[in-house]
Short mmCIF file of C-alpha atoms in Angstrom, two decimals:
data_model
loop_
_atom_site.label_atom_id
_atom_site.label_comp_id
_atom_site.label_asym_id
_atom_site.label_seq_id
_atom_site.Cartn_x
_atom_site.Cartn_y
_atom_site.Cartn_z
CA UNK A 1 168.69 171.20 147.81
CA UNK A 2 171.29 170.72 145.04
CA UNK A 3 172.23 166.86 143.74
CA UNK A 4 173.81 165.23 140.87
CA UNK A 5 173.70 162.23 140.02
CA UNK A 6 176.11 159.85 137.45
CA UNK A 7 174.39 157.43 135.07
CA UNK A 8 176.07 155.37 132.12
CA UNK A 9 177.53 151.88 131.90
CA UNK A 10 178.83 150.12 134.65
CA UNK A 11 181.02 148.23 131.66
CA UNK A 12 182.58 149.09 128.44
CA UNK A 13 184.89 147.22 126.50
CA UNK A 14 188.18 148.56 124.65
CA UNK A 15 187.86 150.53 121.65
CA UNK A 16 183.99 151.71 122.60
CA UNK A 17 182.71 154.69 123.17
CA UNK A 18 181.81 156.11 126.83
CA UNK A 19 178.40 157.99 126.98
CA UNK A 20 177.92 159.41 131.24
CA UNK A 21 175.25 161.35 132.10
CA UNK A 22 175.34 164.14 134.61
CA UNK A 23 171.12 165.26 136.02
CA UNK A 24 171.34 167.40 138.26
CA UNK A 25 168.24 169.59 140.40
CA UNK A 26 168.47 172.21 142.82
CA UNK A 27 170.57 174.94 140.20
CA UNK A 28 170.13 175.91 136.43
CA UNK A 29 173.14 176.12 134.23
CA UNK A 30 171.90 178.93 132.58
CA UNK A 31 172.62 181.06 135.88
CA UNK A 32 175.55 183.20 135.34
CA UNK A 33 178.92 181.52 137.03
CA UNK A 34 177.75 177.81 137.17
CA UNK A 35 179.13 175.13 135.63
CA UNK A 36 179.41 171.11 135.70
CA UNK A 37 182.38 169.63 135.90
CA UNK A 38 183.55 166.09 135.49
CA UNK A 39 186.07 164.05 137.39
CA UNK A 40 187.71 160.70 137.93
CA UNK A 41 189.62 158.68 140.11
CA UNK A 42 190.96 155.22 139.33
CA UNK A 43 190.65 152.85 141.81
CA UNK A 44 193.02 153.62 144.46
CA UNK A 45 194.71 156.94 142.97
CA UNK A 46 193.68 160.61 142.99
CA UNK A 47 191.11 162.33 141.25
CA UNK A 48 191.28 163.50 137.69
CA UNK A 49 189.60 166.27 136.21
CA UNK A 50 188.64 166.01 132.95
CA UNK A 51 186.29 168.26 131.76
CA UNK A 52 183.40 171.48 132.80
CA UNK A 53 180.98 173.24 130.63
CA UNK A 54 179.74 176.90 131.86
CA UNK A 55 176.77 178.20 131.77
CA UNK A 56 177.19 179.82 128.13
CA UNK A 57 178.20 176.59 126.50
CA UNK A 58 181.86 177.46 127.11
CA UNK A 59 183.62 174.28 127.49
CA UNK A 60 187.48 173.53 128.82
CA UNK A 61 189.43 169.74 128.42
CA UNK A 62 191.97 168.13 130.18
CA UNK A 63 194.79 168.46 127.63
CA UNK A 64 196.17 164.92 128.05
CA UNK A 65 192.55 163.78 127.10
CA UNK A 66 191.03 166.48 124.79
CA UNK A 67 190.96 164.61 121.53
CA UNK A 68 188.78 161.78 123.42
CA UNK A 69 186.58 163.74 125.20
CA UNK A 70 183.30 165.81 124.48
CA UNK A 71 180.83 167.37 126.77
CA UNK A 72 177.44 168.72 126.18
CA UNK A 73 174.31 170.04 128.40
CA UNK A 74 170.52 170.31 127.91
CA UNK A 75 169.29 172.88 129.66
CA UNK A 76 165.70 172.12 130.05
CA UNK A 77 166.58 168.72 131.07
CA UNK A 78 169.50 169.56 133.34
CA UNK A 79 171.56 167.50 132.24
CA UNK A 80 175.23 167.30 130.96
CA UNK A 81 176.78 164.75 128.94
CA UNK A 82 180.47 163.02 128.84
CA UNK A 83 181.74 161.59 126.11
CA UNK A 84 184.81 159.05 125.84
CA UNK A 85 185.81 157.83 122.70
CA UNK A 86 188.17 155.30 122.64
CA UNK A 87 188.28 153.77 125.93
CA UNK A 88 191.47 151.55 127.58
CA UNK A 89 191.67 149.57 130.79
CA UNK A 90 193.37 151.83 132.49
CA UNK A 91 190.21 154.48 131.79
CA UNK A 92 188.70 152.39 134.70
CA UNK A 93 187.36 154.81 137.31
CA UNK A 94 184.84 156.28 139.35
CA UNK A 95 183.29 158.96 137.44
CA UNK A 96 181.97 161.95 139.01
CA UNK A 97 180.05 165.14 138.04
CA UNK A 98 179.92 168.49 140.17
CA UNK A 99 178.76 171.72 140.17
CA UNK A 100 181.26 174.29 139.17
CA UNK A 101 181.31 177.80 140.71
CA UNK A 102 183.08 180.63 138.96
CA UNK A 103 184.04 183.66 140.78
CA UNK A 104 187.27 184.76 139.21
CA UNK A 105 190.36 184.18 139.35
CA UNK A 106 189.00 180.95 140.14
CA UNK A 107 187.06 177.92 139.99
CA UNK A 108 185.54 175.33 142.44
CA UNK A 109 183.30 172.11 142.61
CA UNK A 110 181.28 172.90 145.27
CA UNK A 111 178.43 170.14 145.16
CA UNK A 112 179.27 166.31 143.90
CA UNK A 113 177.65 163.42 142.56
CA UNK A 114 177.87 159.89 143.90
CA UNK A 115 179.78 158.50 141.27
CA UNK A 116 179.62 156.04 139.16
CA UNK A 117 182.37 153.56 138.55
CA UNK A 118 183.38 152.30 134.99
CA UNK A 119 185.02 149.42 134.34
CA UNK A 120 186.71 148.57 130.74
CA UNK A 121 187.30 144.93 129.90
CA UNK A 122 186.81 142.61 126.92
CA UNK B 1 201.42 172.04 133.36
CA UNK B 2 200.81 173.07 136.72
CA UNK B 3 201.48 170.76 139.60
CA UNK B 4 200.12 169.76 143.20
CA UNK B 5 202.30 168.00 145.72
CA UNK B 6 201.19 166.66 148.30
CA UNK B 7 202.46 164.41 150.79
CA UNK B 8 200.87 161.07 150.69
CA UNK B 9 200.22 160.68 154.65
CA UNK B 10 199.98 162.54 157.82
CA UNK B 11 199.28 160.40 160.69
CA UNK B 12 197.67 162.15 164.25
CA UNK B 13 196.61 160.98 167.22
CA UNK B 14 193.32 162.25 168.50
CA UNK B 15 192.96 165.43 169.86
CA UNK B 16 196.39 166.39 168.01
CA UNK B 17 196.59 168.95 165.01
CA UNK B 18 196.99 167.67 161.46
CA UNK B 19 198.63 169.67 158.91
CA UNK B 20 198.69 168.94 155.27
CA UNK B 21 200.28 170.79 152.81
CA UNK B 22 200.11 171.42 149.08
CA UNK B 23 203.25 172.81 147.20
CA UNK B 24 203.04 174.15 143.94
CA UNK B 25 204.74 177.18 142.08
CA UNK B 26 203.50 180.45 143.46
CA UNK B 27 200.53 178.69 144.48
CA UNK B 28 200.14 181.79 146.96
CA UNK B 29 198.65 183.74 143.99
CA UNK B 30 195.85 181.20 143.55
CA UNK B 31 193.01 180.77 145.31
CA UNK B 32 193.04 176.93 146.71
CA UNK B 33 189.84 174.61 147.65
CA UNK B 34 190.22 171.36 149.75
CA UNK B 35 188.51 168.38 149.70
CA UNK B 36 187.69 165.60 151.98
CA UNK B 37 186.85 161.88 150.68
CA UNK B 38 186.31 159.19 153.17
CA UNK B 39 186.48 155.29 151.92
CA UNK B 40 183.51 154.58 149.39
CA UNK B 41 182.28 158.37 149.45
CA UNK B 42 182.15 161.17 147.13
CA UNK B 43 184.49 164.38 147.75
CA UNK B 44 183.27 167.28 150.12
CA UNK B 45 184.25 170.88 149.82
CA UNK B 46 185.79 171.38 153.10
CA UNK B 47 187.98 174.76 152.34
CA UNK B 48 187.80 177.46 149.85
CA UNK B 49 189.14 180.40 148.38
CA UNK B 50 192.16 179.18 150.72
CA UNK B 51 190.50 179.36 154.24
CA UNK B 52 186.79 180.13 154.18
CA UNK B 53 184.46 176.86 155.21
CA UNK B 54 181.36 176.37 153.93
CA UNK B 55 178.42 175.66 155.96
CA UNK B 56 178.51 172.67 158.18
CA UNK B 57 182.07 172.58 158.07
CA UNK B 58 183.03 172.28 161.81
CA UNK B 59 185.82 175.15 162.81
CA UNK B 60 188.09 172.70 163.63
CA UNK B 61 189.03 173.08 159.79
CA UNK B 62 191.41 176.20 158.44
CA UNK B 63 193.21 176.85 155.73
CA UNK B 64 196.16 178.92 154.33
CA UNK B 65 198.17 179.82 151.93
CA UNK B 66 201.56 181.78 151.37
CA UNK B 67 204.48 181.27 148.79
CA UNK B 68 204.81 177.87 147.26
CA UNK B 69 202.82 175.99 149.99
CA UNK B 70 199.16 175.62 151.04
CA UNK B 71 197.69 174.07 154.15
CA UNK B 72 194.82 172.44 155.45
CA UNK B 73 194.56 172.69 159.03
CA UNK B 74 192.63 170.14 161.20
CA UNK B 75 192.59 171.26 164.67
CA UNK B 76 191.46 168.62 167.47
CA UNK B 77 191.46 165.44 165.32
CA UNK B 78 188.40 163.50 165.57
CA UNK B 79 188.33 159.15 164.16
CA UNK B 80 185.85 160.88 161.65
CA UNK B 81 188.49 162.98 159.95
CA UNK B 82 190.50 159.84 159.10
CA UNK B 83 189.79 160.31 155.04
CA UNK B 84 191.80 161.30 152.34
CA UNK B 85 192.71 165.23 151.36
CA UNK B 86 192.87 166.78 147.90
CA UNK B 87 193.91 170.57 147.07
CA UNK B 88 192.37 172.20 144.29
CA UNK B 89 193.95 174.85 141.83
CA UNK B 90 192.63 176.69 138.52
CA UNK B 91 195.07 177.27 136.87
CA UNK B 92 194.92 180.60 134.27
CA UNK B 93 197.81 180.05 132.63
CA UNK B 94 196.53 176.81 131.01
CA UNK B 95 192.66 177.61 132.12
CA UNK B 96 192.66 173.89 133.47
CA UNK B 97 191.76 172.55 137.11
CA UNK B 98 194.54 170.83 138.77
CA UNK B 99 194.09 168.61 141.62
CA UNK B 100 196.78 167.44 143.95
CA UNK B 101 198.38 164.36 144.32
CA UNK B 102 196.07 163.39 147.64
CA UNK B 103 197.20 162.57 151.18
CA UNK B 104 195.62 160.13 153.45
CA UNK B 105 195.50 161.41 157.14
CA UNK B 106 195.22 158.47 159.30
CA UNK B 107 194.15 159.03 163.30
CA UNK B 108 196.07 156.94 165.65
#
């Protein structure tokens, strides 16, 4: 049985960092063609995606957020981890991790976390 | 950058077909996944690789895809479809994931 699950702060205020951790069971990202993949959706408005890491530590941004963003993994503990630097108001979302398949030419999130929502606010 | 249109409703009454599209340029030469998110839930995969379901998706759900237009297909409309709909792209020019713009199907 595969599952993900979001942890991290339920608030942040402007200017702070963003730290969301992705533990998943049920798959290893060290298996050839997995990744994680992480995506948000603002209350009320589609979903976002903002970054994946693959199996061999490649790693791919959303270009309108690359320069805030950084995401890691730890194998042994399956585990990957968002980074936000600089966070607004309108970064207020429900963030969500999923698997990512890779069977080219493309790319799918085939398994989803719950989510977790973030709300920034002084 | 590469973008997903979508139209933002489809309404159907039960038993009716729902069709909801998702225009983008030449989208027929990607593969497209589709996702299902009712209120206060997480998404499901519901289509991939433009029409295959995965398992436990009822058959009432197809896909397709040709041109500049994808579609989701809901055949037979149940009150537990009522959700909201997002196409999914990876796009190689940019290596990026797009996702579309959404569209909430609503059963009369």
């Amino acid at each position: 049985q595969i599952t993900l699950k979001e942890s991290g702060p339920t608030l942040v205020k402007p200017t702070q960092t963003l730290t969301l951790t992705c533990t998943f069971s049920g798959f290893s990202l060290s298996t050839s063609g997995v990744g994680v993949g992480w995506i948000r959706q603002p209350p009320g408005k589609a979903l976002e995606w903002l970054a994946l890491i693959y199996w061999d530590d490649d790693k791919r941004y959303s270009p309108s957020l690359k320069s805030r963003l950084t995401i890691t993994k730890d194998t042994s503990k399956n585990q990957v981890v968002l980074t936000m630097t600089n966070m607004d108001p309108v970064d207020t979302a429900t963030y969500y991790c999923a698997r990512v398949i890779v069977v080219v030419p493309t790319i799918l999130f085939d398994y989803w976390g719950q989510g977790t929502l973030v709300t920034v606010s002084s | 950058s590469y973008v997903l249109t979508q139209p933002p409703s489809v309404s159907v009454a039960p038993g009716k077909t729902a069709r909801i599209t998702c225009g983008g340029n030449n989208i027929g030469s990607k593969s497209v996944h589709w996702y299902q998110q009712k209120p206060g839930q997480a998404p499901v995969l519901v289509i991939y690789y433009d029409s295959d379901r995965p398992s436990g998706i009822p058959e009432r759900f197809s896909g397709s895809n040709s041109g500049n237009t994808a579609t989701l297909t809901i055949s037979r409309v149940e009150a537990g479809d009522e959700a909201d709909y997002y196409c999914q792209v990876w796009d190689s020019s940019s290596d990026h994931q797009v996702f579309g713009t959404g569209t909430k199907v609503t059963v009369l």
